[in-house]
CSV table of C-alpha atoms in Angstrom, one decimal:
chain,number,residue,atom,x,y,z
Z,177,MET,CA,8.8,4.9,24.7
Z,178,GLU,CA,3.6,4.9,24.0
Z,179,LYS,CA,3.3,2.7,21.0
Z,180,PRO,CA,1.8,4.6,18.3
Z,181,TYR,CA,-1.3,3.7,16.9
Z,182,ILE,CA,-1.7,3.0,13.9
Z,183,GLY,CA,-5.2,2.9,11.8
Z,184,VAL,CA,-5.5,0.9,9.4
Z,185,MET,CA,-8.7,1.3,6.6
Z,186,PRO,CA,-10.5,-2.0,6.0
Z,187,LEU,CA,-11.3,-4.4,4.1
Z,188,TYR,CA,-14.5,-5.0,2.8
Z,189,ASP,CA,-16.6,-8.6,1.9
Z,190,ASP,CA,-19.4,-7.6,-0.2
Z,191,GLU,CA,-21.3,-11.1,-0.5
Z,192,LYS,CA,-21.5,-10.5,3.3
Z,193,GLY,CA,-21.6,-6.8,3.8
Z,194,ASN,CA,-18.5,-7.5,6.9
Z,195,TYR,CA,-15.6,-5.1,7.6
Z,196,TRP,CA,-12.9,-7.6,7.7
Z,197,ILE,CA,-9.0,-6.7,8.1
Z,198,VAL,CA,-6.3,-9.8,6.5
Z,199,PRO,CA,-4.5,-10.9,10.0
Z,200,GLY,CA,-0.8,-10.4,9.0
Z,201,TYR,CA,-1.5,-6.5,8.9
Z,202,MET,CA,-2.7,-6.2,12.0
Z,203,LYS,CA,0.2,-8.6,13.8
Z,204,ALA,CA,2.7,-7.5,12.1
Z,205,VAL,CA,2.3,-3.8,13.6
Z,206,GLU,CA,1.9,-5.1,16.5
Z,207,GLU,CA,4.8,-6.6,16.6
Z,208,ALA,CA,6.7,-3.6,15.2
Z,209,GLY,CA,5.6,-1.8,18.4
Z,210,GLY,CA,2.4,-0.6,17.2
Z,211,ILE,CA,-1.5,-0.4,18.3
Z,212,PRO,CA,-3.1,-1.2,15.0
Z,213,VAL,CA,-6.7,-0.8,15.0
Z,214,MET,CA,-9.1,-1.3,12.3
Z,215,LEU,CA,-11.6,1.9,10.8
Z,216,PRO,CA,-14.6,2.0,10.4
Z,217,LEU,CA,-16.1,2.8,6.4
Z,218,THR,CA,-16.9,6.2,6.7
Z,219,ALA,CA,-16.6,10.1,3.8
Z,220,ASP,CA,-17.8,11.8,7.2
Z,221,PRO,CA,-15.5,14.8,7.5
Z,222,ALA,CA,-16.0,15.7,11.0
Z,223,ILE,CA,-13.9,12.3,11.4
Z,224,LEU,CA,-12.5,11.2,8.7
Z,225,ARG,CA,-10.8,15.1,10.6
Z,226,SER,CA,-10.5,13.1,13.9
Z,227,MET,CA,-8.9,10.1,12.7
Z,228,ALA,CA,-5.9,12.5,11.0
Z,229,ASP,CA,-6.3,14.2,14.0
Z,230,THR,CA,-5.6,11.1,16.9
Z,231,PHE,CA,-4.3,9.1,14.7
Z,232,ASP,CA,0.4,8.6,15.3
Z,233,GLY,CA,0.2,6.2,11.6
Z,234,PHE,CA,-2.5,5.1,8.6
Z,235,LEU,CA,-1.5,1.5,6.9
Z,236,PHE,CA,-3.7,1.1,3.4
Z,237,PRO,CA,-3.5,-2.6,3.1
Z,238,GLY,CA,-4.6,-4.7,-0.5
Z,239,GLY,CA,-8.1,-5.2,-1.6
Z,240,HIS,CA,-10.8,-3.9,-4.3
Z,241,ASP,CA,-9.7,-2.2,-7.9
Z,242,VAL,CA,-9.4,1.3,-7.6
Z,243,ASN,CA,-12.2,2.5,-9.6
Z,244,PRO,CA,-10.7,3.4,-13.3
Z,245,ALA,CA,-13.1,6.3,-13.4
Z,246,ARG,CA,-10.7,7.7,-10.2
Z,247,TYR,CA,-8.1,8.5,-13.6
Z,248,GLY,CA,-10.1,9.1,-16.3
Z,249,GLU,CA,-10.8,5.5,-18.1
Z,250,ALA,CA,-14.0,3.3,-19.0
Z,251,ILE,CA,-14.0,0.1,-16.5
Z,252,SER,CA,-12.7,-2.5,-18.5
Z,253,PRO,CA,-13.9,-5.6,-18.6
Z,254,LEU,CA,-10.3,-7.4,-17.6
Z,255,CYS,CA,-10.7,-4.3,-13.4
Z,256,GLY,CA,-11.9,-6.7,-10.9
Z,257,ARG,CA,-14.1,-5.6,-8.1
Z,258,VAL,CA,-14.4,-2.0,-6.8
Z,259,ASN,CA,-15.9,0.0,-4.3
Z,260,ASP,CA,-16.6,3.0,-4.5
Z,261,GLU,CA,-17.1,4.3,-1.0
Z,262,ARG,CA,-13.6,2.1,0.5
Z,263,ASP,CA,-11.9,5.4,-2.9
Z,264,GLU,CA,-13.6,8.7,-1.4
Z,265,MET,CA,-12.7,7.5,2.3
Z,266,GLU,CA,-9.2,6.3,1.3
Z,267,ILE,CA,-7.9,9.4,-1.4
Z,268,SER,CA,-10.7,11.5,1.1
Z,269,LEU,CA,-7.9,10.7,4.6
Z,270,PHE,CA,-5.1,10.2,2.5
Z,271,HIS,CA,-5.4,14.4,1.8
Z,272,ARG,CA,-5.5,14.1,5.2
Z,273,VAL,CA,-3.2,12.6,7.1
Z,274,ILE,CA,-0.5,14.5,3.9
Z,275,GLU,CA,-1.5,17.5,4.8
Z,276,ARG,CA,-0.6,17.0,8.9
Z,277,ASP,CA,2.7,15.6,7.3
Z,278,LYS,CA,2.1,11.9,9.4
Z,279,PRO,CA,3.7,9.0,8.1
Z,280,ILE,CA,1.9,5.7,5.8
Z,281,LEU,CA,2.4,2.8,4.5
Z,282,GLY,CA,0.6,2.0,1.6
Z,283,ILE,CA,0.3,-1.9,0.5
Z,284,CYS,CA,-0.2,-3.1,-2.9
Z,285,ARG,CA,-4.2,-1.3,-3.4
Z,286,GLY,CA,-1.9,0.4,-1.5
Z,287,ILE,CA,0.9,1.9,-3.6
Z,288,GLN,CA,-2.2,1.5,-6.4
Z,289,LEU,CA,-3.9,4.6,-4.5
Z,290,ILE,CA,-1.5,6.6,-2.7
Z,291,ASN,CA,-0.6,6.7,-6.6
Z,292,VAL,CA,-4.2,7.8,-8.1
Z,293,ALA,CA,-5.3,9.9,-5.0
Z,294,LEU,CA,-1.5,12.0,-7.1
Z,295,GLY,CA,-2.7,12.1,-10.7
Z,296,GLY,CA,-1.7,9.6,-11.6
Z,297,SER,CA,-3.1,6.1,-13.3
Z,298,LEU,CA,-2.7,2.3,-12.9
Z,299,TYR,CA,-3.1,-0.7,-16.1
Z,300,GLN,CA,-6.4,-2.0,-15.3
Z,301,ASP,CA,-5.0,-5.7,-16.5
Z,302,LEU,CA,-1.4,-6.0,-16.8
Z,303,PRO,CA,-0.9,-9.7,-18.6
Z,304,ALA,CA,-3.3,-7.7,-21.1
Z,305,GLN,CA,-2.3,-4.5,-21.0
Z,306,PHE,CA,1.7,-4.3,-20.2
Z,307,PRO,CA,3.4,-6.1,-22.3
Z,308,SER,CA,7.0,-7.3,-22.3
Z,309,SER,CA,9.2,-9.9,-23.4
Z,310,VAL,CA,10.7,-10.1,-19.5
Z,311,LYS,CA,9.0,-13.2,-17.2
Z,312,VAL,CA,8.4,-11.3,-14.2
Z,313,VAL,CA,5.2,-13.2,-11.8
Z,314,HIS,CA,3.0,-11.0,-10.8
Z,315,LYS,CA,0.1,-13.3,-9.4
Z,316,GLN,CA,1.5,-16.5,-7.7
Z,317,ALA,CA,0.5,-19.5,-6.6
Z,318,PRO,CA,0.8,-19.7,-2.2
Z,319,PRO,CA,2.2,-20.2,0.5
Z,320,TYR,CA,3.0,-15.5,0.0
Z,321,ASP,CA,5.5,-15.8,2.9
Z,322,ARG,CA,7.9,-17.3,0.1
Z,323,GLY,CA,9.8,-14.5,-2.6
Z,324,ALA,CA,7.8,-14.4,-7.0
Z,325,HIS,CA,10.5,-12.6,-8.2
Z,326,PRO,CA,13.5,-9.5,-7.9
Z,327,VAL,CA,13.3,-6.6,-7.0
Z,328,ALA,CA,15.5,-3.6,-8.2
Z,329,ILE,CA,16.0,-0.3,-5.2
Z,330,ASP,CA,17.3,3.5,-6.1
Z,331,LYS,CA,20.4,2.9,-3.8
Z,332,GLU,CA,19.3,7.1,-3.1
Z,333,SER,CA,15.6,5.6,-1.4
Z,334,PRO,CA,14.8,5.2,1.5
Z,335,LEU,CA,14.5,1.4,1.3
Z,336,TYR,CA,18.0,0.6,-0.3
Z,337,ARG,CA,18.8,3.1,3.4
Z,338,LEU,CA,16.4,0.4,5.0
Z,339,PHE,CA,17.5,-2.4,3.3
Z,340,GLY,CA,21.0,-2.4,2.2
Z,341,THR,CA,21.1,-4.4,-0.6
Z,342,GLU,CA,19.8,-3.0,-4.1
Z,343,SER,CA,17.4,-6.3,-4.9
Z,344,VAL,CA,15.3,-7.7,-2.8
Z,345,MET,CA,13.1,-11.0,-3.9
Z,346,VAL,CA,9.2,-10.6,-2.8
Z,347,ASN,CA,5.8,-11.5,-3.2
Z,348,SER,CA,4.1,-11.0,-5.7
Z,349,LYS,CA,-0.3,-10.8,-5.6
Z,350,HIS,CA,-2.4,-8.6,-8.4
Z,351,HIS,CA,-3.2,-7.9,-11.2
Z,352,GLN,CA,-3.1,-4.7,-11.9
Z,353,GLY,CA,0.3,-2.2,-12.0
Z,354,ILE,CA,1.1,2.2,-11.5
Z,355,LYS,CA,0.7,2.8,-15.2
Z,356,ARG,CA,1.5,6.8,-15.5
Z,357,LEU,CA,3.0,7.4,-11.4
Z,358,ALA,CA,1.9,10.9,-10.1
Z,359,ASP,CA,3.8,13.7,-10.1
Z,360,ARG,CA,5.0,13.6,-6.4
Z,361,LEU,CA,5.7,10.7,-5.8
Z,362,LEU,CA,9.6,8.7,-6.6
Z,363,PRO,CA,10.3,4.7,-8.3
Z,364,ILE,CA,12.4,3.1,-5.9
Z,365,ALA,CA,11.8,0.0,-6.8
Z,366,ARG,CA,11.5,-2.2,-10.3
Z,367,ALA,CA,10.2,-5.1,-11.1
Z,368,GLU,CA,13.0,-7.4,-14.2
Z,369,ASP,CA,9.9,-5.8,-16.2
Z,370,GLY,CA,10.3,-2.1,-15.9
Z,371,LEU,CA,7.1,-2.4,-13.5
Z,372,VAL,CA,7.8,0.4,-10.1
Z,373,GLU,CA,7.5,-1.9,-7.7
Z,374,ALA,CA,7.3,0.9,-4.7
Z,375,VAL,CA,7.2,4.4,-4.4
Z,376,CYS,CA,8.2,7.0,-1.9
Z,377,MET,CA,6.7,11.6,-1.7
Z,378,PRO,CA,10.2,13.1,-1.0
Z,379,ASP,CA,8.6,15.6,0.5
Z,380,LYS,CA,7.1,13.8,3.9
Z,381,THR,CA,8.7,12.5,6.5
Z,382,PHE,CA,7.6,9.0,5.5
Z,383,VAL,CA,5.4,8.1,2.7
Z,384,ILE,CA,6.2,4.5,1.7
Z,385,ALA,CA,4.1,2.1,-0.7
Z,386,VAL,CA,4.8,-1.1,-1.7
Z,387,GLN,CA,3.6,-3.2,-4.7
Z,388,TRP,CA,3.8,-6.0,-2.6
Z,389,HIS,CA,3.1,-8.2,0.8
Z,390,PRO,CA,5.1,-7.6,3.1
Z,391,GLU,CA,2.2,-8.9,6.2
Z,392,LEU,CA,2.8,-12.1,3.8
Z,393,SER,CA,6.1,-12.5,4.5
Z,394,TYR,CA,7.5,-10.9,7.2
Z,395,GLY,CA,8.3,-13.6,8.9
Z,396,ALA,CA,9.3,-15.2,7.3
Z,397,ASP,CA,11.6,-13.1,5.5
Z,398,PRO,CA,13.5,-10.1,8.1
Z,399,LEU,CA,14.0,-7.7,5.3
Z,400,GLN,CA,10.1,-7.4,5.0
Z,401,PHE,CA,10.2,-6.8,9.0
Z,402,ARG,CA,11.6,-4.2,9.2
Z,403,LEU,CA,10.0,-2.0,6.7
Z,404,PHE,CA,7.6,-2.7,9.6
Z,405,VAL,CA,9.8,-2.1,13.0
Z,406,GLU,CA,10.8,1.9,10.4
Z,407,PHE,CA,7.1,3.2,10.1
Z,408,VAL,CA,6.1,2.0,13.8
Z,409,ASN,CA,9.4,3.5,14.9
Z,410,GLN,CA,8.7,6.9,12.4
Z,411,CYS,CA,4.7,6.9,14.0
Z,412,ARG,CA,6.6,8.0,16.9
Z,413,LYS,CA,8.4,10.7,16.3
């Protein structure tokens, strides 16, 4: 069977003006049997339409915070750097891809971007806006291939069918998270403090997004590698 081509959203270096990518995104897709391709940063409708038609699946990775203007809020001083070009491209491409029902995997910013694209909102800074009596380390120190906290997985979810367990340890490297969940998304994993850590779109063949970073832990944790294998397999169909 031919290897599927996976479009990977580009990261952007604000200081250097460079496109770049974390190697783990590309290596995990390649090791899972796909051909990862970093996409150009563009909002050109014709190019976005062509990419949505051409690639077999799409990976929405981490990076900049989503501009709070996208969910009707002013930027808090605690919000991190935003990149309007990424927001515009990724939201526009996301809608084109789900129209075609092609597989999507979202990671960190990816879960946040998907939630906002579908009408949800975010906590701009978890320590300030999401107080909890349950202590969860949402921003761990390196190394990032080790688990920082457990997440509880919904037994009726595709993640449970994939992992075969109701709880899994995940790494954690974020300061934002889902506040108001978009109506079209289902929460399929939560941290002990209640924060949504994974979602799916039940009306689509394969749209799964996670708040943790499997691209940094898949080599040490076979469960996390399964996520990439399933994503690539779905892209083959």
